[in-house]
Amino acid sequence: MASITTFCFTFIIFFSLIPSTLSQKPKYMTFVVNATEHPPEDYFDYIVVGGGTAGCPLAATLSFNHRVLLLERGGVPHTNPNVMRQEGFIPTLRQVDDHYSPAEAFSSEEGVPNARGRILGGSSAINAGFYSRADDEFYNRSGINFDSSSIERSYQWIEKAIVFQPELEPWQSAIRDGLIESGVRPFNGFTLKHTIGTKIGGSTFNSSGHRHSAADLLNLAKENNIKVAVHATVERILFSSENVHATGVVFRDTAGRYHHAMLKKQGEVILAAGAIGSPQLLLLSGIGPRAYLSSWGIPVVDHSPFVGQFLYDNPRNGISFLTPSLLRHSLIQVVGITDSGAYLEASSSVRPFHSHVHSRRSHSSPTYFTVANIMEKIIGPLSAGSLRLASTEITRSPTVSFNYFSSPVDLERCVNGTRKIGEVLRTRAMAGFRFWNWHGAEFRFVGAHLPANQSSDEEMGAFCRQTVNTIWHYHGGCLVDRVVDSDLKVMGVGSLRVIDGSVFSISPGTNPQATVLMLGRHMGLKILRNRMQKKSV
């Protein structure tokens, strides 16, 4: 009981420090304005739509030599306690509304709840903070015209600013030991690289649990060359009336007023609104399948049949159980990278136990308990879905389908991953998380548990289908060689690119955050370099 009291006291002191942390304005706030303060019309070299995981490093990089406008539909992160602390991860995903919450909820047609970022920093400001680079094969398979030396420099630029080596929480240490004991070897220690075996990855939460996100990379921008407009909802891309090229965008502020952001000569509009936002905005702007756009009454700017197609989401499956003793809150710090197409991760959360007895006795302290989670994600995936408009209003989320496990290969990989979870549960490292009763020691599962016959592919496959969830790693919708070329320029349209996870046909590595951050920096450097070369000719 003393340990629980000590934990709760520390918990209270911990959160009492939040106001002082939140009161410190980031450097980038000197060039952030509410969209209501933006002039009715202004001109820029680059207009970046979406202040998220790719958009922030991209805009910061382009500002070195050019005037940049970054448009974000949400607000700023540093004033929100849930966003800025790792303990607020779950509350942020649960406390959603239709217009202003940092997380925007949506569900696939399969009925699987999902979320995307609606805040400066994008999904990097609402995720679990795990940072791990892409697997080596990703760069070649992506179809993107990557430069290997620039990839490394871009990663290092990101990592120096916002990535930390985590101090393992007890539950994470136990998972590390359980993975190794179950054969997910070798143990690679702390590394940001993708390598088979068990490893400790990076985190965008520092040692005190304070979040760093893509928004913090704006601190590295050239402040005289950049403007960030928040609460700016881009409604459509503007195009020339003659040859098809982007000339600017129209966005709306919270007062309902419209603003025009226009391009200077040789400028570009760059979509970085993510796998949901970028294809949606292309469709609403008239870039997509001709017959489909016409059915919505949208004037066709360019017939691009694959916009919104090949949309993917990596299915998450796993188990949750109560622990006999109270554990500290932990988000993902350790990952097991198997050779059978699955990645294993874990988390733990501390929750208050509310009872009628405590509610009547106001002087009683709440009792806390811990829920531990072990989850697996499959590589790829191969199963593809699509995105369709639900409305011509940009603020309404489109209809998405991911067709989970439509590929038998994906189902086989899930069976392999969930079977490995069973092996981890049977290790000595997990013995201390069982409860003893007259039957012996057993786990107290919360929700679904693994089938008793884990050797049965049929039963394990049924478990995968019945417990499918998201790990928020959706991607695709604007694939390379279908919607954009290898330099991420929209095919058939000038002065327009898409630079975000919507161009990926596979999710990079265990977690995409690192790669999407790198992509923004890498493409920003490439655009600057190419423009300088053209100028010198």
Coordinates of C-alpha atoms in Angstrom, one line a residue:
M1 CA 0.0 0.0 0.0
A2 CA 2.9 2.3 0.7
S3 CA 4.2 1.9 -2.8
I4 CA 0.8 2.8 -4.2
T5 CA 0.6 5.9 -2.0
T6 CA 4.1 7.0 -3.0
F7 CA 3.2 6.4 -6.7
C8 CA 0.1 8.5 -6.4
F9 CA 1.9 11.3 -4.6
T10 CA 4.5 11.4 -7.4
F11 CA 1.7 11.3 -9.9
I12 CA 0.2 14.5 -8.3
I13 CA 3.5 16.3 -8.0
F14 CA 4.3 15.3 -11.6
F15 CA 1.1 17.0 -13.0
S16 CA 1.5 20.0 -10.7
L17 CA 4.6 20.9 -12.8
I18 CA 2.6 21.0 -16.1
P19 CA 1.5 24.7 -16.0
S20 CA 5.1 25.9 -15.7
T21 CA 6.1 23.8 -18.7
L22 CA 3.1 24.9 -20.8
S23 CA 3.7 28.6 -20.0
Q24 CA 7.0 28.5 -21.9
K25 CA 6.2 29.5 -25.5
P26 CA 8.2 27.7 -28.2
K27 CA 10.4 29.9 -30.4
Y28 CA 8.3 29.2 -33.4
M29 CA 5.3 31.0 -31.9
T30 CA 6.9 34.3 -33.1
F31 CA 5.8 33.5 -36.6
V32 CA 2.5 31.6 -35.8
V33 CA -0.7 33.5 -36.4
N34 CA -4.4 32.6 -36.2
A35 CA -5.8 32.4 -39.7
T36 CA -8.2 35.2 -38.9
E37 CA -5.1 37.5 -38.8
H38 CA -4.0 36.5 -42.3
P39 CA -4.6 39.0 -45.1
P40 CA -7.2 38.3 -47.7
E41 CA -4.5 37.6 -50.3
D42 CA -0.7 37.1 -50.0
Y43 CA 2.1 35.6 -52.1
F44 CA 4.6 33.0 -51.3
D45 CA 7.3 30.8 -52.9
Y46 CA 6.0 27.7 -51.3
I47 CA 2.6 26.9 -49.8
V48 CA 2.6 23.8 -47.6
V49 CA -0.8 22.4 -46.8
G50 CA -0.7 20.5 -43.5
G51 CA 1.5 21.3 -40.5
G52 CA 2.1 17.7 -39.5
T53 CA 4.8 15.1 -39.4
A54 CA 6.1 15.9 -42.9
G55 CA 4.9 19.4 -43.3
C56 CA 6.7 21.0 -40.4
P57 CA 10.3 19.8 -41.3
L58 CA 9.5 20.5 -45.0
A59 CA 8.4 24.1 -44.3
A60 CA 11.3 24.7 -41.9
T61 CA 13.8 23.6 -44.6
L62 CA 12.3 25.5 -47.5
S63 CA 12.4 28.7 -45.4
F64 CA 16.2 28.7 -45.6
N65 CA 16.0 30.4 -49.0
H66 CA 12.4 31.1 -49.8
R67 CA 9.2 32.7 -48.4
V68 CA 7.0 29.9 -47.0
L69 CA 3.4 29.7 -45.8
L70 CA 2.5 26.6 -43.7
L71 CA -1.3 26.1 -43.3
E72 CA -2.6 24.0 -40.4
R73 CA -6.3 23.3 -39.7
G74 CA -5.7 22.7 -36.0
G75 CA -4.3 24.8 -33.1
V76 CA -0.9 24.8 -31.3
P77 CA 0.2 21.9 -29.1
H78 CA 2.2 23.5 -26.3
T79 CA -0.9 24.8 -24.4
N80 CA -2.6 21.4 -24.2
P81 CA -1.5 19.3 -21.1
N82 CA -2.7 16.0 -22.6
V83 CA -0.9 16.5 -25.8
M84 CA 2.4 17.5 -24.2
R85 CA 2.6 14.7 -21.6
Q86 CA 2.9 11.0 -22.3
E87 CA 0.1 10.2 -19.7
G88 CA -2.2 12.2 -22.0
F89 CA -1.9 9.9 -24.9
I90 CA -5.1 7.9 -24.3
P91 CA -7.1 10.9 -23.1
T92 CA -6.2 12.8 -26.3
L93 CA -7.5 10.0 -28.5
R94 CA -10.7 9.7 -26.4
Q95 CA -11.6 13.3 -25.9
V96 CA -12.5 14.3 -29.4
D97 CA -15.0 16.7 -31.0
D98 CA -16.1 17.6 -34.5
H99 CA -14.0 20.7 -34.9
Y100 CA -11.2 21.6 -32.4
S101 CA -9.8 18.5 -30.6
P102 CA -6.2 17.7 -31.4
A103 CA -7.3 14.2 -32.6
E104 CA -10.0 13.8 -35.2
A105 CA -11.8 10.6 -34.9
F106 CA -13.0 8.6 -37.9
S107 CA -13.9 4.9 -38.5
S108 CA -13.4 2.7 -41.5
E109 CA -16.2 1.0 -43.2
E110 CA -15.1 -2.2 -41.4
G111 CA -16.1 -0.4 -38.2
V112 CA -12.6 0.0 -36.8
P113 CA -12.1 3.3 -34.9
N114 CA -9.1 5.5 -36.0
A115 CA -7.7 8.9 -35.5
R116 CA -5.6 11.6 -37.3
G117 CA -3.9 14.7 -36.0
R118 CA -5.6 18.0 -36.1
I119 CA -2.9 20.2 -34.5
L120 CA 0.4 21.7 -35.4
G121 CA 2.7 18.7 -35.4
G122 CA 0.0 16.5 -36.8
S123 CA -0.1 12.9 -35.8
S124 CA 3.4 13.3 -34.3
A125 CA 1.8 15.4 -31.6
I126 CA -0.8 12.7 -30.6
N127 CA 1.1 9.4 -31.1
A128 CA 2.9 7.1 -28.7
G129 CA 6.3 8.8 -29.5
F130 CA 8.2 5.7 -30.7
Y131 CA 10.9 6.5 -33.1
S132 CA 12.6 3.9 -35.4
R133 CA 14.0 4.3 -38.9
A134 CA 12.7 2.5 -41.9
D135 CA 14.0 -0.9 -43.0
D136 CA 16.7 -0.8 -45.7
E137 CA 14.4 -2.3 -48.3
F138 CA 11.9 0.5 -47.9
Y139 CA 13.9 3.1 -49.8
N140 CA 14.2 1.0 -53.0
R141 CA 10.7 -0.3 -52.9
S142 CA 9.2 3.2 -52.3
G143 CA 9.7 4.3 -55.8
I144 CA 10.9 7.7 -54.4
N145 CA 14.0 9.2 -55.9
F146 CA 15.9 9.2 -52.6
D147 CA 19.5 10.2 -52.1
S148 CA 21.2 7.9 -49.6
S149 CA 23.6 10.5 -48.1
S150 CA 20.7 13.0 -47.8
I151 CA 18.6 10.3 -46.0
E152 CA 21.2 10.0 -43.3
R153 CA 21.7 13.7 -42.9
S154 CA 18.0 14.3 -42.7
Y155 CA 17.5 11.6 -40.0
Q156 CA 20.3 13.1 -38.0
W157 CA 18.8 16.6 -38.3
I158 CA 15.5 15.3 -36.9
E159 CA 17.1 13.2 -34.2
K160 CA 19.4 15.9 -32.8
A161 CA 16.3 18.1 -32.3
I162 CA 13.5 15.9 -31.0
V163 CA 14.6 12.2 -30.3
F164 CA 15.8 10.8 -27.0
Q165 CA 17.0 7.5 -25.6
P166 CA 14.3 6.3 -23.2
E167 CA 14.9 5.0 -19.7
L168 CA 13.1 1.7 -19.7
E169 CA 10.0 1.4 -17.5
P170 CA 9.6 -2.0 -15.6
W171 CA 7.0 -3.3 -17.9
Q172 CA 9.2 -2.5 -20.9
S173 CA 12.1 -4.3 -19.4
A174 CA 9.9 -7.3 -18.8
I175 CA 8.8 -7.2 -22.5
R176 CA 12.4 -7.0 -23.6
D177 CA 13.3 -10.1 -21.6
G178 CA 10.2 -11.9 -22.7
L179 CA 10.9 -11.2 -26.4
I180 CA 14.5 -12.4 -26.1
E181 CA 13.4 -15.5 -24.1
S182 CA 10.8 -16.4 -26.8
G183 CA 13.4 -16.3 -29.5
V184 CA 13.2 -12.8 -30.9
R185 CA 16.9 -12.5 -31.1
P186 CA 19.5 -11.1 -31.0
F187 CA 19.1 -8.3 -28.5
N188 CA 20.4 -5.2 -30.3
G189 CA 20.3 -2.8 -27.4
F190 CA 19.4 0.8 -28.1
T191 CA 19.3 1.6 -31.8
L192 CA 17.3 3.8 -34.1
K193 CA 18.0 1.5 -37.0
H194 CA 15.7 -1.3 -38.2
T195 CA 17.2 -4.7 -37.5
I196 CA 15.9 -8.2 -36.8
G197 CA 15.6 -9.1 -33.2
T198 CA 14.7 -7.2 -30.0
K199 CA 15.7 -3.6 -29.5
I200 CA 15.1 -0.4 -27.6
G201 CA 14.0 2.4 -29.9
G202 CA 14.1 6.1 -29.7
S203 CA 11.3 8.3 -28.2
T204 CA 10.1 11.8 -28.9
F205 CA 9.3 12.0 -25.2
N206 CA 12.2 13.3 -23.1
S207 CA 13.2 11.8 -19.7
S208 CA 10.5 13.9 -17.9
G209 CA 7.7 12.6 -20.2
H210 CA 7.5 15.9 -22.1
R211 CA 6.5 15.5 -25.8
H212 CA 8.5 16.8 -28.7
S213 CA 6.9 16.7 -32.1
A214 CA 7.3 17.8 -35.7
A215 CA 6.2 21.3 -34.5
D216 CA 9.4 21.7 -32.6
L217 CA 11.4 21.4 -35.9
L218 CA 9.8 24.8 -36.8
N219 CA 12.2 26.2 -34.2
L220 CA 15.0 25.6 -36.8
A221 CA 13.2 27.6 -39.5
K222 CA 14.5 31.0 -40.8
E223 CA 11.8 33.0 -39.0
N224 CA 11.9 36.0 -41.4
N225 CA 10.9 33.7 -44.3
I226 CA 8.1 31.7 -42.8
K227 CA 4.5 32.2 -41.7
V228 CA 2.4 29.5 -40.0
A229 CA -1.3 30.0 -40.0
V230 CA -3.3 27.8 -37.6
H231 CA -7.0 27.1 -37.6
A232 CA -6.7 27.5 -41.4
T233 CA -8.9 25.0 -43.3
V234 CA -7.7 24.7 -47.0
E235 CA -10.8 24.2 -49.1
R236 CA -9.3 23.7 -52.6
I237 CA -6.3 24.2 -54.7
L238 CA -6.4 26.9 -57.4
F239 CA -5.2 26.3 -61.0
S240 CA -4.4 28.3 -64.1
S241 CA -7.0 28.4 -66.7
E242 CA -4.6 27.5 -69.5
N243 CA -1.9 24.9 -68.9
V244 CA -2.7 22.9 -65.8
H245 CA -0.6 24.1 -62.9
A246 CA -1.3 25.2 -59.3
T247 CA -1.4 28.9 -58.6
G248 CA -2.4 28.9 -55.0
V249 CA -5.0 27.7 -52.5
V250 CA -8.2 29.0 -50.8
F251 CA -8.5 28.6 -47.1
R252 CA -11.1 29.5 -44.5
D253 CA -10.6 30.8 -41.0
T254 CA -12.7 30.1 -37.9
A255 CA -14.8 33.3 -38.6
G256 CA -15.8 31.8 -41.9
R257 CA -13.8 34.3 -44.0
Y258 CA -11.9 33.1 -47.1
H259 CA -8.3 33.9 -47.8
H260 CA -6.2 33.4 -51.0
A261 CA -2.6 32.3 -50.7
M262 CA -1.0 32.6 -54.1
L263 CA 2.3 31.4 -55.6
K264 CA 5.1 33.6 -56.8
K265 CA 6.9 32.6 -60.0
Q266 CA 8.5 29.1 -59.9
G267 CA 6.6 28.4 -56.7
E268 CA 4.8 25.3 -55.6
V269 CA 1.8 24.1 -53.6
I270 CA 2.8 21.1 -51.6
L271 CA 0.2 18.9 -49.9
A272 CA 1.4 17.4 -46.6
A273 CA -2.1 16.7 -45.2
G274 CA -1.6 12.9 -44.7
A275 CA -3.1 9.8 -46.2
I276 CA -6.6 11.0 -45.5
G277 CA -6.3 14.7 -46.1
S278 CA -4.1 14.8 -49.3
P279 CA -6.2 12.6 -51.5
Q280 CA -9.4 14.2 -50.2
L281 CA -8.1 17.7 -51.1
L282 CA -7.0 16.5 -54.6
L283 CA -10.4 15.1 -55.3
L284 CA -12.2 18.2 -54.0
S285 CA -9.9 20.3 -56.2
G286 CA -10.7 18.4 -59.3
I287 CA -7.9 15.9 -59.6
G288 CA -9.1 12.3 -59.7
P289 CA -11.2 9.9 -61.8
R290 CA -13.2 11.9 -64.3
A291 CA -16.5 10.1 -64.0
Y292 CA -16.3 10.0 -60.2
L293 CA -15.6 13.7 -59.9
S294 CA -18.4 14.5 -62.4
S295 CA -20.9 12.5 -60.3
W296 CA -20.2 14.9 -57.4
G297 CA -20.5 18.0 -59.6
I298 CA -16.8 18.8 -59.2
P299 CA -15.1 20.4 -62.3
V300 CA -12.4 18.1 -63.6
V301 CA -9.0 19.7 -63.6
D302 CA -7.1 16.5 -64.4
H303 CA -8.1 12.9 -64.9
S304 CA -6.1 11.0 -62.3
P305 CA -7.8 7.6 -61.8
F306 CA -5.8 6.4 -58.8
V307 CA -6.3 9.3 -56.4
G308 CA -7.7 7.7 -53.2
Q309 CA -7.0 4.2 -54.3
F310 CA -4.5 1.8 -52.7
L311 CA -5.1 3.0 -49.2
Y312 CA -3.6 0.8 -46.5
D313 CA -3.7 0.4 -42.7
N314 CA -1.6 -2.0 -40.7
P315 CA -3.9 -4.1 -38.5
R316 CA -3.1 -4.3 -34.8
N317 CA -4.0 -7.3 -32.8
G318 CA -3.1 -8.1 -29.2
I319 CA -4.2 -8.8 -25.7
S320 CA -4.5 -6.8 -22.4
F321 CA -4.5 -7.9 -18.8
L322 CA -4.4 -6.6 -15.3
T323 CA -1.2 -6.8 -13.3
P324 CA -0.9 -8.0 -9.7
S325 CA 1.1 -4.9 -8.7
L326 CA 0.9 -1.3 -9.8
L327 CA 3.2 -0.5 -12.7
R328 CA 4.1 3.0 -14.0
H329 CA 2.6 4.3 -17.2
S330 CA 4.7 3.4 -20.2
L331 CA 4.3 3.9 -24.0
I332 CA 6.3 1.9 -26.5
Q333 CA 10.0 1.7 -25.8
V334 CA 10.9 -1.8 -26.9
V335 CA 10.1 -3.6 -30.2
G336 CA 10.5 -7.2 -31.3
I337 CA 11.2 -7.4 -35.1
T338 CA 10.5 -11.0 -36.1
D339 CA 11.6 -12.8 -39.3
S340 CA 8.0 -13.9 -40.0
G341 CA 6.5 -10.6 -40.9
A342 CA 5.4 -9.2 -37.6
Y343 CA 6.5 -6.6 -35.1
L344 CA 5.7 -6.8 -31.3
E345 CA 5.3 -3.8 -29.0
A346 CA 3.8 -3.2 -25.6
S347 CA 2.5 -0.5 -23.3
S348 CA 1.0 -0.1 -19.8
S349 CA -1.5 2.4 -18.5
V350 CA -2.5 3.4 -14.9
R351 CA -6.2 3.8 -14.4
P352 CA -8.3 4.8 -11.3
F353 CA -10.7 2.3 -9.9
H354 CA -14.1 3.9 -9.2
S355 CA -16.4 2.2 -6.8
H356 CA -19.7 3.1 -5.1
V357 CA -17.9 2.9 -1.8
H358 CA -15.3 5.5 -2.7
S359 CA -17.9 7.7 -4.2
R360 CA -19.8 7.8 -0.9
R361 CA -16.6 8.4 1.1
S362 CA -15.2 11.6 -0.4
H363 CA -12.2 11.5 1.9
S364 CA -11.0 8.2 0.5
S365 CA -8.2 8.2 -2.0
P366 CA -8.9 6.5 -5.3
T367 CA -7.4 3.1 -5.9
Y368 CA -5.3 2.6 -9.1
F369 CA -4.7 -0.4 -11.2
T370 CA -2.5 -1.2 -14.3
V371 CA -3.5 -2.6 -17.6
A372 CA -0.6 -4.1 -19.6
N373 CA -0.9 -4.5 -23.4
I374 CA 1.1 -6.6 -25.8
M375 CA 0.3 -6.0 -29.5
E376 CA 1.6 -7.0 -32.9
K377 CA 1.6 -5.2 -36.3
I378 CA 2.2 -7.0 -39.6
I379 CA 4.6 -5.6 -42.2
G380 CA 3.2 -4.1 -45.4
P381 CA 0.3 -4.7 -45.5
L382 CA -0.7 -6.2 -48.9
S383 CA -4.5 -5.7 -48.3
A384 CA -5.5 -2.5 -50.0
G385 CA -8.6 -0.3 -49.6
S386 CA -9.8 3.0 -50.9
L387 CA -10.9 6.5 -50.0
R388 CA -14.1 8.1 -51.3
L389 CA -15.7 11.5 -50.6
A390 CA -18.6 11.6 -48.1
S391 CA -19.3 15.2 -48.9
T392 CA -17.9 18.2 -50.9
E393 CA -17.2 19.9 -47.5
I394 CA -13.6 19.5 -46.6
T395 CA -14.3 19.4 -42.9
R396 CA -16.2 16.1 -43.2
S397 CA -14.0 13.1 -43.1
P398 CA -14.1 11.0 -46.3
T399 CA -15.3 7.4 -46.3
V400 CA -12.4 4.9 -46.0
S401 CA -12.1 1.2 -46.3
F402 CA -8.9 -0.8 -45.6
N403 CA -10.1 -4.4 -46.4
Y404 CA -8.1 -5.8 -43.5
F405 CA -6.8 -9.4 -44.2
S406 CA -8.2 -9.5 -47.7
S407 CA -4.8 -10.8 -48.6
P408 CA -4.1 -14.3 -47.1
V409 CA -0.5 -13.3 -46.7
D410 CA -1.5 -10.6 -44.2
L411 CA -3.6 -13.1 -42.3
E412 CA -0.7 -15.6 -42.1
R413 CA 1.6 -12.8 -40.8
C414 CA -1.0 -11.9 -38.1
V415 CA -1.2 -15.6 -37.1
N416 CA 2.6 -15.6 -36.8
G417 CA 2.6 -12.5 -34.7
T418 CA -0.2 -13.4 -32.3
R419 CA 1.3 -16.9 -31.9
K420 CA 4.5 -15.1 -30.8
I421 CA 2.5 -13.1 -28.3
G422 CA 1.4 -16.5 -26.8
E423 CA 5.1 -17.6 -26.6
V424 CA 6.0 -14.4 -24.8
L425 CA 3.2 -14.9 -22.3
R426 CA 4.7 -18.3 -21.5
T427 CA 8.2 -17.0 -20.7
R428 CA 9.7 -16.7 -17.2
A429 CA 9.8 -13.0 -17.7
M430 CA 6.0 -12.9 -17.7
A431 CA 5.5 -15.2 -14.6
G432 CA 5.3 -12.3 -12.2
F433 CA 2.3 -10.8 -14.0
R434 CA 0.0 -13.8 -13.3
F435 CA -2.5 -13.9 -10.4
W436 CA -2.4 -17.0 -8.1
N437 CA -5.6 -18.8 -7.2
W438 CA -6.5 -22.4 -6.4
H439 CA -6.2 -23.3 -10.1
G440 CA -2.6 -22.0 -10.1
A441 CA -1.2 -18.9 -11.8
E442 CA -3.1 -17.2 -14.6
F443 CA -3.4 -13.9 -16.4
R444 CA -6.5 -11.8 -15.8
F445 CA -7.3 -10.7 -19.3
V446 CA -9.2 -7.6 -20.1
G447 CA -11.3 -8.3 -23.2
A448 CA -10.3 -11.0 -25.7
H449 CA -7.6 -13.5 -25.0
L450 CA -5.7 -15.8 -27.3
P451 CA -7.3 -19.1 -28.3
A452 CA -6.5 -22.1 -26.1
N453 CA -5.3 -24.0 -29.2
Q454 CA -2.6 -21.7 -30.5
S455 CA -1.3 -24.3 -32.9
S456 CA -4.5 -24.0 -34.9
D457 CA -4.1 -21.6 -37.9
E458 CA -7.9 -21.5 -38.2
E459 CA -8.5 -20.5 -34.6
M460 CA -5.6 -18.0 -34.6
G461 CA -6.9 -16.6 -37.9
A462 CA -10.4 -16.1 -36.5
F463 CA -8.8 -14.3 -33.5
C464 CA -7.0 -11.9 -35.9
R465 CA -10.2 -11.1 -37.8
Q466 CA -12.4 -10.7 -34.7
T467 CA -9.9 -8.5 -32.8
V468 CA -8.6 -6.4 -35.6
N469 CA -7.8 -2.8 -34.6
T470 CA -5.6 0.0 -35.9
I471 CA -2.1 1.0 -34.9
W472 CA -2.7 4.4 -36.7
H473 CA -0.2 3.6 -39.4
Y474 CA -2.4 4.1 -42.4
H475 CA -0.8 5.3 -45.6
G476 CA -1.3 5.4 -49.4
G477 CA -4.0 7.1 -51.5
C478 CA -1.5 9.1 -53.6
L479 CA 1.0 6.4 -54.6
V480 CA 4.2 6.9 -56.5
D481 CA 3.9 6.1 -60.2
R482 CA 0.1 6.2 -59.9
V483 CA -0.6 9.8 -58.6
V484 CA 2.8 11.3 -58.2
D485 CA 6.2 10.7 -59.9
S486 CA 9.5 9.7 -58.2
D487 CA 10.0 13.3 -57.2
L488 CA 6.5 13.4 -55.7
K489 CA 5.2 15.8 -58.3
V490 CA 1.5 15.3 -59.1
M491 CA 1.6 13.7 -62.6
G492 CA -0.2 15.8 -65.2
V493 CA -0.2 19.0 -63.1
G494 CA 2.5 21.6 -62.7
S495 CA 3.6 23.3 -59.5
L496 CA 2.0 20.7 -57.2
R497 CA 3.5 17.9 -55.1
V498 CA 2.4 15.6 -52.4
I499 CA 5.0 15.0 -49.6
D500 CA 3.6 12.8 -46.8
G501 CA 2.7 9.1 -46.0
S502 CA 0.0 9.1 -48.7
V503 CA 2.7 8.3 -51.3
F504 CA 3.8 5.1 -49.4
S505 CA 2.7 1.7 -50.7
I506 CA 4.1 0.0 -47.5
S507 CA 4.5 1.3 -43.9
P508 CA 8.2 1.9 -43.3
G509 CA 9.7 -0.3 -40.6
T510 CA 8.0 -0.8 -37.2
N511 CA 6.6 2.7 -36.9
P512 CA 6.4 5.3 -39.7
Q513 CA 7.0 8.5 -37.7
A514 CA 10.8 8.7 -38.2
T515 CA 10.5 8.1 -42.0
V516 CA 7.8 10.7 -42.6
L517 CA 9.8 13.3 -40.6
M518 CA 12.9 12.4 -42.7
L519 CA 10.9 12.6 -45.9
G520 CA 9.9 16.2 -45.2
R521 CA 13.4 17.2 -44.5
H522 CA 14.9 15.2 -47.4
M523 CA 12.4 16.6 -50.0
G524 CA 12.9 20.1 -48.7
L525 CA 16.6 19.9 -49.2
K526 CA 16.1 18.3 -52.7
I527 CA 13.7 21.1 -53.8
L528 CA 16.2 23.8 -52.6
R529 CA 19.1 22.0 -54.4
N530 CA 17.2 21.6 -57.6
R531 CA 16.1 25.2 -57.6
M532 CA 19.6 26.5 -57.0
Q533 CA 20.9 24.3 -59.9
K534 CA 18.3 25.8 -62.3
K535 CA 19.2 29.3 -61.2
S536 CA 22.9 28.7 -61.9
V537 CA 22.3 27.4 -65.4

